Short mmCIF file of C-alpha atoms in Angstrom, two decimals:
data_model
loop_
_atom_site.label_atom_id
_atom_site.label_comp_id
_atom_site.label_asym_id
_atom_site.label_seq_id
_atom_site.Cartn_x
_atom_site.Cartn_y
_atom_site.Cartn_z
CA MET A 642 0.18 0.04 0.15
CA TYR A 643 1.07 3.60 -1.04
CA ASP A 644 0.26 7.06 0.02
CA VAL A 645 0.58 8.44 -3.28
CA ILE A 646 0.17 6.88 -6.71
CA ILE A 647 0.92 9.16 -9.87
CA VAL A 648 0.07 8.40 -13.15
CA GLY A 649 2.02 10.18 -15.65
CA GLY A 650 5.68 10.66 -15.34
CA GLY A 651 5.97 14.01 -17.52
CA PRO A 652 6.64 17.47 -15.71
CA ALA A 653 3.70 17.81 -13.77
CA GLY A 654 3.98 13.75 -12.63
CA LEU A 655 7.71 14.18 -11.69
CA ALA A 656 6.98 17.35 -9.82
CA ALA A 657 4.51 15.64 -7.57
CA ALA A 658 6.60 13.20 -7.12
CA ILE A 659 9.43 15.34 -5.82
CA TYR A 660 7.25 17.22 -3.54
CA THR A 661 5.13 14.15 -1.80
CA ALA A 662 8.47 11.36 -1.80
CA HIS A 663 10.06 14.99 0.02
CA ALA A 664 7.16 15.02 2.53
CA GLY A 665 7.77 11.38 3.60
CA LEU A 666 4.83 10.04 1.36
CA SER A 667 5.37 6.65 -0.22
CA THR A 668 5.13 7.13 -3.71
CA ILE A 669 5.40 5.36 -7.05
CA LEU A 670 5.01 6.63 -10.64
CA PHE A 671 4.27 5.03 -13.94
CA GLU A 672 5.06 6.31 -17.24
CA ARG A 673 3.93 4.00 -19.96
CA MET A 674 6.22 5.93 -22.50
CA ALA A 675 9.29 8.38 -21.86
CA LEU A 676 9.73 10.36 -18.95
CA GLY A 677 9.85 13.65 -19.26
CA GLY A 678 6.44 13.68 -21.35
CA THR A 679 6.22 15.91 -24.53
CA ALA A 680 8.45 18.07 -23.18
CA ALA A 681 11.39 15.69 -23.70
CA THR A 682 10.82 15.63 -27.26
CA THR A 683 10.96 19.84 -27.68
CA TYR A 684 14.21 20.62 -29.47
CA ARG A 685 15.42 23.54 -26.96
CA ILE A 686 13.78 25.01 -24.40
CA ASP A 687 14.77 28.40 -23.50
CA ASN A 688 11.82 30.46 -21.55
CA TYR A 689 12.26 27.63 -18.49
CA PRO A 690 13.58 30.16 -15.29
CA GLY A 691 17.52 29.48 -14.53
CA PHE A 692 18.49 27.96 -17.75
CA LYS A 693 18.45 30.13 -20.44
CA ASN A 694 18.76 27.15 -23.31
CA ILE A 695 18.53 23.88 -22.54
CA SER A 696 17.28 20.70 -24.45
CA GLY A 697 14.04 19.11 -23.32
CA GLN A 698 15.46 15.57 -22.82
CA GLU A 699 18.37 17.02 -20.87
CA LEU A 700 15.53 19.18 -18.25
CA ALA A 701 13.30 15.66 -18.14
CA ASP A 702 16.59 13.73 -17.08
CA GLU A 703 17.30 16.24 -14.30
CA PHE A 704 13.84 16.26 -13.41
CA ARG A 705 13.92 11.99 -13.16
CA SER A 706 16.96 12.11 -11.35
CA HIS A 707 15.43 14.67 -8.92
CA ALA A 708 12.29 12.59 -8.67
CA GLU A 709 14.18 9.42 -8.11
CA ASP A 710 16.94 10.92 -5.48
CA ALA A 711 13.69 11.77 -3.23
CA GLY A 712 13.07 8.78 -2.71
CA ALA A 713 10.51 8.32 -5.03
CA VAL A 714 9.89 4.31 -7.19
CA ILE A 715 9.15 4.99 -10.98
CA LYS A 716 8.27 1.87 -13.37
CA MET A 717 7.55 2.08 -17.26
CA GLU A 718 4.36 0.37 -17.10
CA THR A 719 1.12 1.20 -18.79
CA VAL A 720 -1.46 1.56 -16.59
CA ASN A 721 -4.43 -0.41 -17.84
CA GLY A 722 -7.28 0.34 -15.37
CA LEU A 723 -7.83 2.65 -12.54
CA LYS A 724 -10.20 2.08 -9.62
CA LEU A 725 -10.38 5.39 -8.12
CA ASP A 726 -13.48 5.64 -5.55
CA GLY A 727 -13.71 4.24 -2.30
CA ARG A 728 -10.84 4.89 0.36
CA VAL A 729 -8.26 2.34 -1.45
CA LYS A 730 -7.36 3.11 -4.79
CA GLN A 731 -6.22 0.63 -7.28
CA ILE A 732 -4.28 0.76 -10.13
CA HIS A 733 -3.52 -2.23 -12.84
CA THR A 734 -0.75 -2.50 -14.98
CA ALA A 735 0.64 -5.97 -16.91
CA SER A 736 2.57 -6.11 -13.96
CA GLY A 737 -0.26 -6.32 -11.11
CA LEU A 738 -2.32 -4.57 -9.27
CA TYR A 739 -1.18 -1.48 -6.85
CA GLU A 740 -2.71 0.02 -3.75
CA SER A 741 -2.45 3.63 -2.60
CA ARG A 742 -4.68 6.21 0.05
CA THR A 743 -4.54 8.38 -2.91
CA VAL A 744 -4.04 9.08 -7.08
CA ILE A 745 -2.30 11.97 -8.49
CA LEU A 746 -3.37 11.87 -12.03
CA ALA A 747 -1.02 13.64 -14.43
CA SER A 748 -1.22 11.49 -17.71
CA GLY A 749 -0.72 14.53 -20.24
CA SER A 750 -1.63 14.93 -23.60
CA GLY A 751 -1.20 13.48 -26.81
CA ARG A 752 -1.25 15.45 -30.64
CA ARG A 753 -4.48 16.38 -32.22
CA LYS A 754 -4.81 14.91 -35.84
CA LEU A 755 -5.66 16.63 -39.04
CA GLY A 756 -8.22 14.05 -39.58
CA ILE A 757 -7.78 14.27 -43.31
CA PRO A 758 -6.90 11.32 -45.98
CA GLY A 759 -3.59 10.30 -46.10
CA GLU A 760 -3.03 11.16 -42.61
CA GLU A 761 -3.35 7.68 -41.04
CA GLU A 762 -2.02 6.13 -43.66
CA PHE A 763 1.35 7.71 -44.05
CA ALA A 764 2.03 7.83 -40.47
CA GLY A 765 5.76 7.08 -40.01
CA HIS A 766 6.38 7.05 -43.39
CA GLY A 767 5.90 11.10 -43.70
CA VAL A 768 3.90 12.32 -41.38
CA SER A 769 5.07 12.61 -37.75
CA TYR A 770 4.04 14.54 -34.53
CA CYS A 771 7.66 15.14 -33.51
CA ALA A 772 10.54 16.99 -35.12
CA THR A 773 12.82 15.96 -32.50
CA CYS A 774 12.37 12.86 -33.34
CA ASP A 775 11.98 12.37 -36.86
CA GLY A 776 13.70 15.73 -38.45
CA ASN A 777 16.96 13.71 -39.28
CA PHE A 778 15.03 11.80 -41.49
CA PHE A 779 14.13 15.03 -44.29
CA ARG A 780 17.73 16.01 -43.96
CA LYS A 781 17.98 18.28 -47.07
CA ARG A 782 14.61 18.00 -48.20
CA ASP A 783 11.53 20.34 -48.68
CA VAL A 784 8.91 19.81 -45.50
CA ALA A 785 5.88 21.14 -44.46
CA VAL A 786 4.57 22.21 -40.73
CA ALA A 787 0.71 22.21 -39.74
CA GLY A 788 -0.18 25.13 -36.97
CA GLY A 789 0.89 27.99 -35.72
CA GLY A 790 1.15 27.68 -31.98
CA ASN A 791 4.61 27.40 -29.88
CA SER A 792 4.95 23.58 -31.08
CA ALA A 793 4.57 24.49 -34.85
CA VAL A 794 7.10 27.01 -34.86
CA SER A 795 9.34 25.58 -32.86
CA TYR A 796 8.98 22.65 -35.17
CA ALA A 797 9.65 24.99 -38.20
CA VAL A 798 12.92 26.50 -36.79
CA GLU A 799 14.33 23.24 -35.49
CA LEU A 800 13.80 21.75 -39.19
CA ALA A 801 14.90 25.17 -41.03
CA ALA A 802 18.47 23.62 -39.52
CA ILE A 803 18.63 20.61 -41.64
CA CYS A 804 16.11 20.72 -44.33
CA ALA A 805 16.23 22.37 -47.82
CA HIS A 806 13.00 24.86 -47.07
CA VAL A 807 9.64 24.34 -44.66
CA THR A 808 6.32 26.18 -45.52
CA LEU A 809 4.78 26.51 -42.31
CA ILE A 810 0.65 26.26 -42.56
CA TYR A 811 -1.57 27.99 -40.31
CA ARG A 812 -5.41 28.79 -40.39
CA GLY A 813 -4.90 32.10 -38.62
CA ARG A 814 -4.28 35.35 -39.59
CA GLU A 815 -1.46 35.60 -36.95
CA LEU A 816 0.94 32.89 -35.34
CA LYS A 817 0.30 32.18 -31.88
CA ALA A 818 3.78 31.18 -30.83
CA GLU A 819 5.68 33.31 -28.13
CA TYR A 820 7.18 36.75 -29.18
CA LEU A 821 10.81 35.05 -29.32
CA LEU A 822 9.93 32.45 -31.28
CA ARG A 823 7.64 34.50 -33.91
CA LYS A 824 11.19 36.57 -34.39
CA LYS A 825 13.40 33.54 -34.76
CA LEU A 826 10.78 31.95 -37.24
CA GLU A 827 10.93 35.32 -39.21
CA SER A 828 14.85 35.86 -39.45
CA LEU A 829 14.92 32.54 -41.45
CA PRO A 830 15.52 32.59 -45.32
CA ASN A 831 14.47 28.96 -45.79
CA VAL A 832 10.98 29.30 -44.44
CA THR A 833 7.78 30.19 -45.88
CA VAL A 834 4.71 30.95 -43.96
CA LEU A 835 1.05 30.26 -45.30
CA TYR A 836 -1.37 32.02 -43.71
CA ARG A 837 -5.13 31.24 -43.50
CA HIS A 838 -4.56 28.03 -45.21
CA GLU A 839 -5.32 24.66 -44.03
CA VAL A 840 -4.08 21.07 -45.24
CA ARG A 841 -6.94 19.03 -47.03
CA GLU A 842 -4.71 15.93 -48.32
CA ILE A 843 -1.68 13.96 -47.96
CA GLN A 844 -0.61 12.51 -51.02
CA GLY A 845 1.89 9.70 -51.75
CA ASP A 846 3.30 6.23 -53.10
CA THR A 847 4.99 4.61 -50.36
CA ALA A 848 5.52 7.69 -48.60
CA VAL A 849 4.72 11.22 -48.40
CA ARG A 850 5.26 13.04 -51.74
CA SER A 851 3.06 16.00 -51.63
CA LEU A 852 0.11 18.09 -49.78
CA ILE A 853 -3.33 19.54 -50.75
CA VAL A 854 -3.48 22.73 -49.28
CA GLU A 855 -6.63 25.09 -49.25
CA ASN A 856 -6.42 29.05 -49.67
CA LEU A 857 -9.19 29.58 -46.90
CA ASP A 858 -9.72 33.03 -48.14
CA THR A 859 -10.29 32.20 -51.93
CA GLY A 860 -11.24 28.40 -51.62
CA LYS A 861 -8.40 27.31 -54.36
CA LYS A 862 -6.08 23.98 -53.76
CA ASP A 863 -3.04 23.81 -54.49
CA THR A 864 -0.46 21.12 -54.63
CA PHE A 865 2.93 21.56 -52.75
CA PRO A 866 5.45 18.69 -53.04
CA VAL A 867 7.03 17.83 -49.93
CA ALA A 868 8.79 15.27 -48.43
CA GLY A 869 7.12 15.03 -44.99
CA ILE A 870 4.72 17.06 -42.78
CA PHE A 871 5.29 17.39 -39.04
CA VAL A 872 1.90 17.76 -37.14
CA ALA A 873 1.46 20.55 -33.97
CA VAL A 874 -2.13 21.66 -34.11
CA GLY A 875 -2.49 21.45 -30.64
CA ILE A 876 -2.98 18.66 -27.35
CA LYS A 877 -5.50 16.24 -26.72
CA PRO A 878 -5.57 15.08 -23.19
CA ASN A 879 -4.80 11.38 -22.05
CA SER A 880 -7.45 10.87 -20.19
CA GLU A 881 -9.44 7.69 -22.09
CA LEU A 882 -9.29 5.66 -18.74
CA LEU A 883 -10.75 7.98 -16.71
CA PRO A 884 -15.12 8.04 -16.21
CA ARG A 885 -16.75 10.74 -17.96
CA GLU A 886 -18.20 12.29 -14.79
CA MET A 887 -14.76 13.71 -14.02
CA LEU A 888 -14.22 15.07 -17.68
CA ASP A 889 -15.80 18.18 -19.75
CA PRO A 890 -16.55 17.60 -22.87
CA ASP A 891 -13.26 17.78 -24.42
CA GLY A 892 -11.99 15.10 -22.59
CA PHE A 893 -9.88 17.33 -19.88
CA ILE A 894 -10.41 17.52 -15.88
CA GLN A 895 -12.22 20.32 -14.41
CA ALA A 896 -9.95 21.14 -11.06
CA PRO A 897 -9.31 24.25 -9.64
CA GLU A 898 -5.32 24.81 -9.08
CA SER A 899 -5.34 22.85 -5.83
CA GLY A 900 -6.15 19.73 -7.96
CA VAL A 901 -8.31 18.84 -6.19
CA THR A 902 -11.34 16.78 -8.21
CA SER A 903 -14.77 15.56 -7.85
CA VAL A 904 -13.62 12.35 -6.52
CA PRO A 905 -12.14 12.28 -2.85
CA GLY A 906 -8.70 11.54 -2.71
CA VAL A 907 -7.83 11.76 -6.59
CA PHE A 908 -6.45 15.09 -7.86
CA ALA A 909 -5.29 16.13 -11.59
CA ALA A 910 -2.35 17.79 -12.76
CA GLY A 911 -0.35 19.13 -16.20
CA ASP A 912 -2.09 19.23 -19.32
CA LEU A 913 -4.58 16.72 -18.61
CA ARG A 914 -6.14 19.56 -16.21
CA ARG A 915 -8.18 22.27 -17.85
CA LYS A 916 -6.28 25.60 -17.50
CA GLN A 917 -5.37 28.77 -19.68
CA LEU A 918 -1.92 27.92 -20.29
CA TYR A 919 -0.17 24.59 -21.30
CA GLN A 920 3.75 25.18 -20.09
CA ILE A 921 6.54 23.19 -18.89
CA VAL A 922 6.50 25.74 -15.86
CA THR A 923 2.65 25.52 -15.31
CA ALA A 924 2.58 21.71 -15.36
CA LEU A 925 5.62 21.55 -12.34
CA SER A 926 3.13 24.29 -10.39
CA ASP A 927 0.58 21.85 -11.15
CA GLY A 928 2.03 18.74 -9.82
CA ALA A 929 3.53 20.54 -6.83
CA ASN A 930 -0.18 21.82 -5.48
CA ALA A 931 -1.59 18.27 -6.40
CA ALA A 932 1.00 16.77 -4.01
CA HIS A 933 0.20 19.63 -1.34
CA SER A 934 -3.18 18.41 -1.80
CA ALA A 935 -2.75 14.85 -1.25
CA GLY A 936 -0.83 15.19 1.75
CA ILE A 937 -3.39 17.73 3.19
CA TYR A 938 -5.59 14.30 2.04
CA LEU A 939 -4.06 12.26 3.84
CA GLN A 940 -2.92 14.09 7.19
CA ASN A 941 -7.11 14.84 7.79
CA GLY A 942 -7.91 11.00 7.45
CA LYS A 943 -5.07 10.25 9.77
CA LYS A 944 -7.15 12.75 12.16
CA ALA A 945 -10.28 11.55 11.32
CA GLU A 946 -9.20 7.77 12.46
CA ASN A 947 -7.56 9.10 15.55
#
């Protein structure tokens, strides 16, 4: 029996693990893919306080080391089921059943898809959702990026360093990315931004060869030859295992800054929680708050038992 089980090993989950372990609470964290979450796939991070320029993977490694040094147990296992009601919470993984008095849900988010013809067919064959992971496969070739936020612009900047040309395709009139990212993008001679455009179809044979792109103002469609497309059009919360009554219509958990959810002893942190800003620093804050709330819950439970 653990005091705290944390589901998810991104910045929010790892921050929660650091705080609960430092508080003397027995803590186990489960992560199904890679520690650090989507932050670990970010090429360079220049807005994390204290580090003017650090890679996502380096920062994720520091988070993990800190959590383990604090005493948290980290297991690279997929959570297959959760039983969150009752005083004892149950988590099912391939290796067995784990029980705890509290659960912090920090399973993060995945990349939203375009939902267009060719996207599924060419996934892994020219369609990618991670420039850091796959960018090197397109060295000295022409590629496209779909999206207009921080991730999309970061991808375009990263790819411009190794690709012949990058076309950023965005449906809006102005990019939503942070000022410094936009300025960096504007300085790159091999990047073109197509505002008010959307990708309608991805075409190819054994791999991506071209895109059908529509001008949203005129309705005109054009074919753009590319070797690949990197999709960065937002996030989708990883909440498939959670009961619907905990979620809003988009699949996010509605919880205040404290992380307290509608289920006693269950707390939410990171991209899984509906909030204004999805950044590493806000995920860390969420993790700390959720850990603090879990500690209060456990302390109150002990008082009630006395």
